[in-house]
Every structure is written in C-alpha cells, then in structure tokens.
Amino acid sequence: MSTEILSLSRAMNEGLRKAMEHDSKVVVMGEDVGRLGGVFRVTDGLQKDFGESRVIDTPLAESGIVGTAIGLALRGYRPVCEIQFDGFVFPAFNQITSQLAKMRLRSLGMLELPVVIRIPFGGGIGAAEHHSESPEAYFTHTGGLRVVACSNPSDAYTMIQQAISCPDPVILFEPKRRYWDKAPVDLDLSGAAPLGRAVVAREGEDVTLLAYGPMVKTCLEAAQADGSRSIEVVDIRSLSPLDEATVLSSVRKTGRCVVVHEAPVFSGYGAELAARVTERCFYDLEAPVLRVGGFSTPYPPSRLEDHYLPDLDRVLDAVDRTFAW
C-alpha cells in the first residue's frame, strides 16, 4: 500500500493526474486552470504535463464552460469543469439543470454525459458573497445529477477519480476552507468507499451528527471536545443519491440526531435529512432532529463570517438540547 501525507488540494491534483494518465479522453477546463493552476492551485502543473489541448483555459463564461463540456461529452470525452468559486456557478445553472441533468433520460438512456463539475464551496477563507456560498440544495433538488462532497484529502483523491469514471453527470463540492488540511492518502485506492456511500467518521452511542464537506471536521472536533457523551459522526459524502442505510442505522442506534451544514437552515439540505430521519426512525428517536446551519441572509462580510458559520459551540449547544427533551 502506497501512502502519502497530502493536503486536500494536492490530493485532488493527484487524483486528476491519475485519471488523465489512465484515460486520454479526460480533459480539464475552466477559468485559469492551466497556466495559473487554478485559484486554489488544484490543477497546478497539469497543463505543463498534459498540454493545452487537455487542460484548457476558458473565457470567463460559466454557461459556455458547461455547454462546451456537454458537447465534448456527447463526442466521447470526459470533461472536468472547474467553477472558480461557488457563487459563480449560477450563470451555468440553466445548462446544468435543463440540459446536463436531463439529457440521459430524454434520450431514454441512449446518451451518457460523463461530465464532472468541481465547485469549491463554503466559507471560512475571509471572502465575501459569491465566493463563500453553499448552493448544494439547488442541485440535489434536480433529478439526474449525482451530488457529492469530499471532506478530507483521502476522499478528494478517490472521489475525483470515481466521479470521472461515472457515466452520470457529477457535481463535486470541495470545501475550500479545508484545501490546506493534510492527512494520509492511500494512493492505491484500496478500501476506498464507493461514490454513493456515507461513512461513519467516528463511532458513538449517544447522539448522531450528520455532516458533509467542511462541517465534518467541525463535528469531529465537537465530538472530541464533549467528554460526557459518546458522539457518532456520519460523513454523508453522497448528497444525492443519499445513502439512507448508513444514516438510518446510526440514528436508530443512538436515538438522537443533529444535522450540521454551512448553508442556511431554512430549506437547506438538512431539512431533507431531518425529514427522512423523522419518517424512517420515528419510534427510535428520543428527541426531535435538530439542525445547525447558517442564517437566512446573504453571506456576510469577512469580519462577520465567524458569527454566521456553525462552530464547535453551536454544534455542542444543539447536542445539549437534544438531551433536554
């Protein structure tokens, strides 16, 4: 087994490199992904090694990036699009939801669109609106898309390769505040969880924390900090389709559940998780499912983002409240 200590951004880079070496039809495209190597340097060195025909610097036109990727996929390529920041994806929203998500069903399965759209998402880097959004619920609401989120370097390395090999269009959310976190990565992919599988990141007995992306680390820190309770943390990983079996098994064991994400609580992805858990685990629950998330406001200026983003204290407060019933 070959293992290296990599940052999340470097693990994503290595995963892209391995996929490009394996399949000459894999092309990377986006704003500044080539010569610059991307704003977060995720594609650093790829254009130098694979050439400008496979690592393509595009105009600043997200609709054009995704539209071109759809055409390439129809001609047998496997495009990987980088959306520079989460809030920049909305000019491409129509291409994604009206075309990319629906063409396979529209063609009765005759056409496959193996397009991967990488979206750095979430806050925590001192950036303002359009650079710190959490738009995942828009895409999980759209049938025909796979929506996944990595939370650590190991998942970044495996998920990008799994997403590229998937015949369905995949939206891959990458937690930009975790790009510089380092951890061991198994470069042989042995034991990697499938693309659509949730994983138990920490075993516990008293309460389940459901999280994905940047909030997985926050929940793990909260579980470590609470010395009086045994807290289980489940990394959702696949937002759509949802791995219900892993989620429900955990909640049935603990009897309590808190859902955590950076997106606003109102109509956020956590609402679906809370509803599913309540419907399926009603007689196992000792308390209502609680949600911790952002507020129903535009993303605030950088000086205020620490008040907006869920932190360890807010997560532990919700855990305390689940035991007050």
Short mmCIF file of C-alpha atoms in Angstrom, two decimals:
data_model
loop_
_atom_site.label_atom_id
_atom_site.label_comp_id
_atom_site.label_asym_id
_atom_site.label_seq_id
_atom_site.Cartn_x
_atom_site.Cartn_y
_atom_site.Cartn_z
CA MET A 1 0.00 0.00 0.00
CA SER A 2 1.41 3.39 -1.06
CA THR A 3 0.50 6.17 1.37
CA GLU A 4 1.47 9.87 1.32
CA ILE A 5 0.64 12.84 3.51
CA LEU A 6 -1.19 15.27 1.22
CA SER A 7 -3.28 18.40 1.55
CA LEU A 8 -6.81 18.20 0.19
CA SER A 9 -5.91 20.41 -2.78
CA ARG A 10 -2.84 18.33 -3.57
CA ALA A 11 -4.82 15.09 -3.24
CA MET A 12 -7.36 16.44 -5.73
CA ASN A 13 -4.49 17.33 -8.06
CA GLU A 14 -3.03 13.83 -7.80
CA GLY A 15 -6.43 12.27 -8.40
CA LEU A 16 -6.94 14.37 -11.53
CA ARG A 17 -3.47 13.49 -12.74
CA LYS A 18 -4.08 9.76 -12.28
CA ALA A 19 -7.40 9.94 -14.15
CA MET A 20 -5.79 11.85 -17.02
CA GLU A 21 -2.98 9.33 -17.26
CA HIS A 22 -5.49 6.47 -17.31
CA ASP A 23 -7.81 7.91 -19.97
CA SER A 24 -6.74 10.27 -22.76
CA LYS A 25 -10.36 11.41 -23.16
CA VAL A 26 -10.31 13.18 -19.78
CA VAL A 27 -10.00 16.94 -20.29
CA VAL A 28 -9.86 19.69 -17.66
CA MET A 29 -11.38 23.08 -18.39
CA GLY A 30 -12.13 26.28 -16.54
CA GLU A 31 -11.00 29.79 -15.77
CA ASP A 32 -7.25 29.96 -15.02
CA VAL A 33 -6.91 26.19 -14.61
CA GLY A 34 -3.97 25.96 -17.00
CA ARG A 35 -1.06 28.35 -16.73
CA LEU A 36 -2.06 29.60 -13.26
CA GLY A 37 -3.05 26.15 -11.96
CA GLY A 38 -6.37 27.37 -10.59
CA VAL A 39 -7.13 29.91 -7.88
CA PHE A 40 -6.54 27.22 -5.24
CA ARG A 41 -3.77 25.55 -7.29
CA VAL A 42 -5.75 22.33 -7.61
CA THR A 43 -4.76 21.97 -11.27
CA ASP A 44 -1.17 23.14 -10.77
CA GLY A 45 1.24 21.57 -13.27
CA LEU A 46 -1.39 19.69 -15.27
CA GLN A 47 -1.23 21.89 -18.36
CA LYS A 48 2.55 21.65 -18.39
CA ASP A 49 2.38 17.85 -18.32
CA PHE A 50 -0.68 17.18 -20.49
CA GLY A 51 -0.73 20.16 -22.84
CA GLU A 52 -3.15 22.97 -23.67
CA SER A 53 -5.48 20.67 -25.59
CA ARG A 54 -6.31 18.70 -22.40
CA VAL A 55 -6.06 21.44 -19.77
CA ILE A 56 -7.95 24.33 -21.26
CA ASP A 57 -8.04 27.92 -20.01
CA THR A 58 -11.55 29.10 -20.86
CA PRO A 59 -13.11 32.55 -21.10
CA LEU A 60 -14.88 33.87 -18.01
CA ALA A 61 -18.22 32.39 -19.07
CA GLU A 62 -19.56 29.58 -16.90
CA SER A 63 -22.50 28.86 -19.17
CA GLY A 64 -20.07 28.44 -22.04
CA ILE A 65 -17.81 26.18 -19.98
CA VAL A 66 -20.62 23.76 -19.11
CA GLY A 67 -22.23 23.98 -22.54
CA THR A 68 -18.92 23.11 -24.19
CA ALA A 69 -18.45 20.25 -21.74
CA ILE A 70 -21.84 18.84 -22.70
CA GLY A 71 -20.83 18.88 -26.37
CA LEU A 72 -17.50 17.24 -25.59
CA ALA A 73 -19.21 14.52 -23.56
CA LEU A 74 -21.57 13.79 -26.46
CA ARG A 75 -18.47 13.24 -28.62
CA GLY A 76 -16.92 10.73 -26.23
CA TYR A 77 -14.80 12.92 -23.95
CA ARG A 78 -14.93 13.05 -20.15
CA PRO A 79 -14.75 16.76 -19.30
CA VAL A 80 -13.91 18.02 -15.81
CA CYS A 81 -15.09 21.61 -15.35
CA GLU A 82 -13.80 23.83 -12.58
CA ILE A 83 -16.14 26.55 -11.34
CA GLN A 84 -13.72 29.01 -9.79
CA PHE A 85 -15.97 29.91 -6.82
CA ASP A 86 -19.32 28.51 -5.70
CA GLY A 87 -21.28 31.70 -6.41
CA PHE A 88 -20.03 31.74 -10.00
CA VAL A 89 -21.96 28.58 -10.89
CA PHE A 90 -25.29 30.36 -11.31
CA PRO A 91 -24.66 31.64 -14.86
CA ALA A 92 -24.31 27.94 -15.77
CA PHE A 93 -27.37 26.88 -13.77
CA ASN A 94 -29.61 26.57 -16.81
CA GLN A 95 -27.10 24.43 -18.69
CA ILE A 96 -26.71 22.14 -15.67
CA THR A 97 -30.34 21.73 -14.63
CA SER A 98 -32.08 21.96 -18.01
CA GLN A 99 -29.59 20.10 -20.21
CA LEU A 100 -26.88 18.19 -18.37
CA ALA A 101 -29.20 16.64 -15.77
CA LYS A 102 -31.95 15.66 -18.19
CA MET A 103 -30.37 14.54 -21.45
CA ARG A 104 -29.82 10.91 -20.45
CA LEU A 105 -33.49 10.44 -19.52
CA ARG A 106 -34.60 12.49 -22.50
CA SER A 107 -32.72 10.09 -24.79
CA LEU A 108 -34.13 7.03 -22.99
CA GLY A 109 -30.64 6.12 -21.84
CA MET A 110 -29.06 6.21 -25.28
CA LEU A 111 -26.81 9.15 -24.37
CA GLU A 112 -24.39 9.39 -21.48
CA LEU A 113 -22.98 12.67 -20.21
CA PRO A 114 -19.96 11.84 -18.02
CA VAL A 115 -19.31 15.46 -17.03
CA VAL A 116 -17.77 16.37 -13.67
CA ILE A 117 -18.31 19.88 -12.33
CA ARG A 118 -15.94 20.76 -9.49
CA ILE A 119 -17.22 23.52 -7.21
CA PRO A 120 -15.17 24.89 -4.28
CA PHE A 121 -17.87 25.74 -1.74
CA GLY A 122 -18.47 27.19 1.70
CA GLY A 123 -16.87 29.93 3.75
CA GLY A 124 -14.04 30.24 6.22
CA ILE A 125 -11.46 31.92 3.97
CA GLY A 126 -12.34 35.56 4.61
CA ALA A 127 -14.11 36.07 1.29
CA ALA A 128 -17.42 37.80 0.66
CA GLU A 129 -20.63 36.78 -1.09
CA HIS A 130 -20.32 34.93 -4.42
CA HIS A 131 -17.07 33.45 -3.02
CA SER A 132 -18.44 31.67 0.06
CA GLU A 133 -21.78 30.18 -0.93
CA SER A 134 -23.28 26.76 -0.17
CA PRO A 135 -25.53 26.05 -3.17
CA GLU A 136 -25.76 22.27 -2.82
CA ALA A 137 -29.54 22.15 -2.23
CA TYR A 138 -30.21 23.62 -5.68
CA PHE A 139 -28.52 20.65 -7.29
CA THR A 140 -29.75 17.87 -5.00
CA HIS A 141 -33.25 19.06 -5.90
CA THR A 142 -32.51 18.31 -9.57
CA GLY A 143 -33.02 14.72 -10.66
CA GLY A 144 -30.37 13.28 -12.96
CA LEU A 145 -27.37 14.71 -11.13
CA ARG A 146 -25.08 12.95 -8.72
CA VAL A 147 -24.03 15.38 -5.99
CA VAL A 148 -21.10 14.51 -3.74
CA ALA A 149 -18.92 16.39 -1.26
CA CYS A 150 -15.48 15.46 -0.01
CA SER A 151 -14.33 16.39 3.48
CA ASN A 152 -10.71 15.21 3.64
CA PRO A 153 -7.70 14.54 1.39
CA SER A 154 -8.37 10.82 1.07
CA ASP A 155 -11.89 11.39 -0.20
CA ALA A 156 -10.69 14.14 -2.53
CA TYR A 157 -8.23 11.75 -4.15
CA THR A 158 -10.74 8.92 -4.60
CA MET A 159 -13.89 10.92 -5.31
CA ILE A 160 -12.49 12.82 -8.28
CA GLN A 161 -11.42 9.57 -9.94
CA GLN A 162 -14.73 7.85 -9.17
CA ALA A 163 -16.65 10.88 -10.45
CA ILE A 164 -14.70 10.96 -13.72
CA SER A 165 -15.35 7.26 -14.35
CA CYS A 166 -19.09 7.61 -13.57
CA PRO A 167 -21.43 7.60 -16.60
CA ASP A 168 -23.69 10.19 -14.94
CA PRO A 169 -23.02 13.91 -14.53
CA VAL A 170 -21.45 14.57 -11.13
CA ILE A 171 -21.37 17.78 -9.11
CA LEU A 172 -18.36 17.56 -6.80
CA PHE A 173 -18.34 20.05 -3.94
CA GLU A 174 -14.92 20.75 -2.42
CA PRO A 175 -14.68 22.53 0.97
CA LYS A 176 -12.35 25.41 0.20
CA ARG A 177 -11.57 26.09 3.88
CA ARG A 178 -10.15 22.55 4.09
CA TYR A 179 -7.93 22.73 0.99
CA TRP A 180 -4.81 23.06 3.16
CA ASP A 181 -5.67 20.34 5.69
CA LYS A 182 -3.26 17.41 5.45
CA ALA A 183 -3.83 13.70 6.08
CA PRO A 184 -2.57 10.29 4.90
CA VAL A 185 -3.87 9.30 1.46
CA ASP A 186 -3.82 5.74 0.12
CA LEU A 187 -2.70 6.19 -3.48
CA ASP A 188 -3.68 2.62 -4.36
CA LEU A 189 -7.40 3.26 -3.71
CA SER A 190 -7.62 0.08 -1.64
CA GLY A 191 -10.54 0.19 0.74
CA ALA A 192 -11.99 3.38 -0.75
CA ALA A 193 -15.71 3.86 -0.12
CA PRO A 194 -17.92 3.82 -3.24
CA LEU A 195 -19.00 7.17 -4.65
CA GLY A 196 -22.56 6.89 -3.30
CA ARG A 197 -21.73 5.72 0.20
CA ALA A 198 -21.80 7.58 3.52
CA VAL A 199 -19.22 6.63 6.14
CA VAL A 200 -19.12 6.67 9.91
CA ALA A 201 -16.22 9.04 10.60
CA ARG A 202 -16.39 8.44 14.37
CA GLU A 203 -18.24 5.75 16.31
CA GLY A 204 -20.54 6.77 19.17
CA GLU A 205 -23.52 5.63 21.19
CA ASP A 206 -25.47 8.67 22.45
CA VAL A 207 -26.18 11.01 19.51
CA THR A 208 -25.54 11.13 15.76
CA LEU A 209 -24.10 14.18 13.99
CA LEU A 210 -24.82 14.20 10.26
CA ALA A 211 -22.50 16.43 8.24
CA TYR A 212 -20.67 16.76 4.93
CA GLY A 213 -17.89 18.82 3.41
CA PRO A 214 -16.34 21.44 5.71
CA MET A 215 -18.54 20.64 8.71
CA VAL A 216 -17.31 17.07 9.12
CA LYS A 217 -14.10 18.30 10.74
CA THR A 218 -16.08 20.70 12.96
CA CYS A 219 -18.32 17.84 14.11
CA LEU A 220 -15.33 15.60 14.80
CA GLU A 221 -13.82 18.37 16.92
CA ALA A 222 -17.12 18.74 18.78
CA ALA A 223 -17.27 15.00 19.43
CA GLN A 224 -13.72 15.09 20.75
CA ALA A 225 -14.45 18.11 22.98
CA ASP A 226 -17.55 16.62 24.63
CA GLY A 227 -16.18 14.45 27.40
CA SER A 228 -19.55 13.44 28.82
CA ARG A 229 -21.25 11.91 25.79
CA SER A 230 -20.37 9.40 23.10
CA ILE A 231 -20.98 11.22 19.81
CA GLU A 232 -21.15 9.46 16.45
CA VAL A 233 -20.24 11.45 13.34
CA VAL A 234 -21.52 10.38 9.92
CA ASP A 235 -19.95 11.91 6.82
CA ILE A 236 -22.81 11.97 4.29
CA ARG A 237 -20.39 12.22 1.31
CA SER A 238 -23.10 11.47 -1.27
CA LEU A 239 -25.84 14.09 -1.02
CA SER A 240 -27.72 12.66 -3.99
CA PRO A 241 -28.37 9.81 -4.04
CA LEU A 242 -28.41 9.62 -0.24
CA ASP A 243 -27.05 6.53 1.48
CA GLU A 244 -30.08 6.10 3.73
CA ALA A 245 -28.95 2.77 5.14
CA THR A 246 -25.85 4.17 6.84
CA VAL A 247 -27.65 7.27 8.11
CA LEU A 248 -30.66 5.45 9.50
CA SER A 249 -28.60 2.70 11.07
CA SER A 250 -26.64 5.28 13.03
CA VAL A 251 -29.71 7.18 14.23
CA ARG A 252 -31.52 4.00 15.24
CA LYS A 253 -28.51 3.11 17.35
CA THR A 254 -28.16 6.48 19.11
CA GLY A 255 -31.78 7.69 19.19
CA ARG A 256 -30.76 11.32 18.70
CA CYS A 257 -29.71 13.29 15.64
CA VAL A 258 -28.25 16.71 14.83
CA VAL A 259 -27.73 17.81 11.22
CA VAL A 260 -24.94 20.31 10.55
CA HIS A 261 -24.11 22.29 7.41
CA GLU A 262 -22.90 25.77 6.45
CA ALA A 263 -25.88 26.54 4.20
CA PRO A 264 -28.84 28.42 5.69
CA VAL A 265 -31.07 26.20 7.79
CA PHE A 266 -34.30 27.30 6.06
CA SER A 267 -34.88 24.97 3.08
CA GLY A 268 -31.30 23.74 3.34
CA TYR A 269 -30.20 20.18 2.59
CA GLY A 270 -30.52 19.40 6.29
CA ALA A 271 -34.28 19.79 6.01
CA GLU A 272 -34.39 16.72 3.77
CA LEU A 273 -32.14 14.77 6.13
CA ALA A 274 -34.28 15.72 9.12
CA ALA A 275 -37.48 14.73 7.32
CA ARG A 276 -36.06 11.37 6.17
CA VAL A 277 -34.76 10.52 9.63
CA THR A 278 -38.04 11.52 11.30
CA GLU A 279 -40.11 9.47 8.85
CA ARG A 280 -37.95 6.35 8.99
CA CYS A 281 -36.81 6.44 12.63
CA PHE A 282 -39.83 7.97 14.37
CA TYR A 283 -40.16 5.24 17.01
CA ASP A 284 -36.40 5.13 17.61
CA LEU A 285 -35.96 8.84 18.29
CA GLU A 286 -35.64 10.11 21.85
CA ALA A 287 -35.80 13.76 20.75
CA PRO A 288 -36.63 15.81 17.64
CA VAL A 289 -34.00 16.05 14.93
CA LEU A 290 -32.22 19.39 15.29
CA ARG A 291 -30.43 21.42 12.61
CA VAL A 292 -27.42 23.70 12.85
CA GLY A 293 -26.51 25.92 9.90
CA GLY A 294 -26.15 29.40 8.51
CA PHE A 295 -28.73 32.15 8.68
CA SER A 296 -31.25 33.21 6.01
CA THR A 297 -29.18 36.17 4.89
CA PRO A 298 -26.71 36.81 2.08
CA TYR A 299 -23.24 35.71 3.06
CA PRO A 300 -21.82 38.40 5.37
CA PRO A 301 -18.59 40.42 5.13
CA SER A 302 -15.48 38.57 6.24
CA ARG A 303 -15.41 40.22 9.70
CA LEU A 304 -18.79 38.66 10.47
CA GLU A 305 -18.42 35.20 8.95
CA ASP A 306 -17.34 33.66 12.27
CA HIS A 307 -20.77 34.61 13.63
CA TYR A 308 -22.50 33.17 10.57
CA LEU A 309 -20.75 29.83 10.23
CA PRO A 310 -21.60 26.96 12.59
CA ASP A 311 -18.78 26.36 15.03
CA LEU A 312 -17.95 23.91 17.78
CA ASP A 313 -20.04 25.78 20.39
CA ARG A 314 -23.16 25.86 18.23
CA VAL A 315 -22.86 22.16 17.47
CA LEU A 316 -22.38 21.28 21.14
CA ASP A 317 -25.31 23.51 22.10
CA ALA A 318 -27.55 21.52 19.74
CA VAL A 319 -26.23 18.28 21.25
CA ASP A 320 -27.12 19.59 24.71
CA ARG A 321 -30.62 20.50 23.53
CA THR A 322 -31.27 17.00 22.25
CA PHE A 323 -30.86 15.74 25.81
CA ALA A 324 -33.21 18.37 27.26
CA TRP A 325 -36.36 16.69 25.93
#
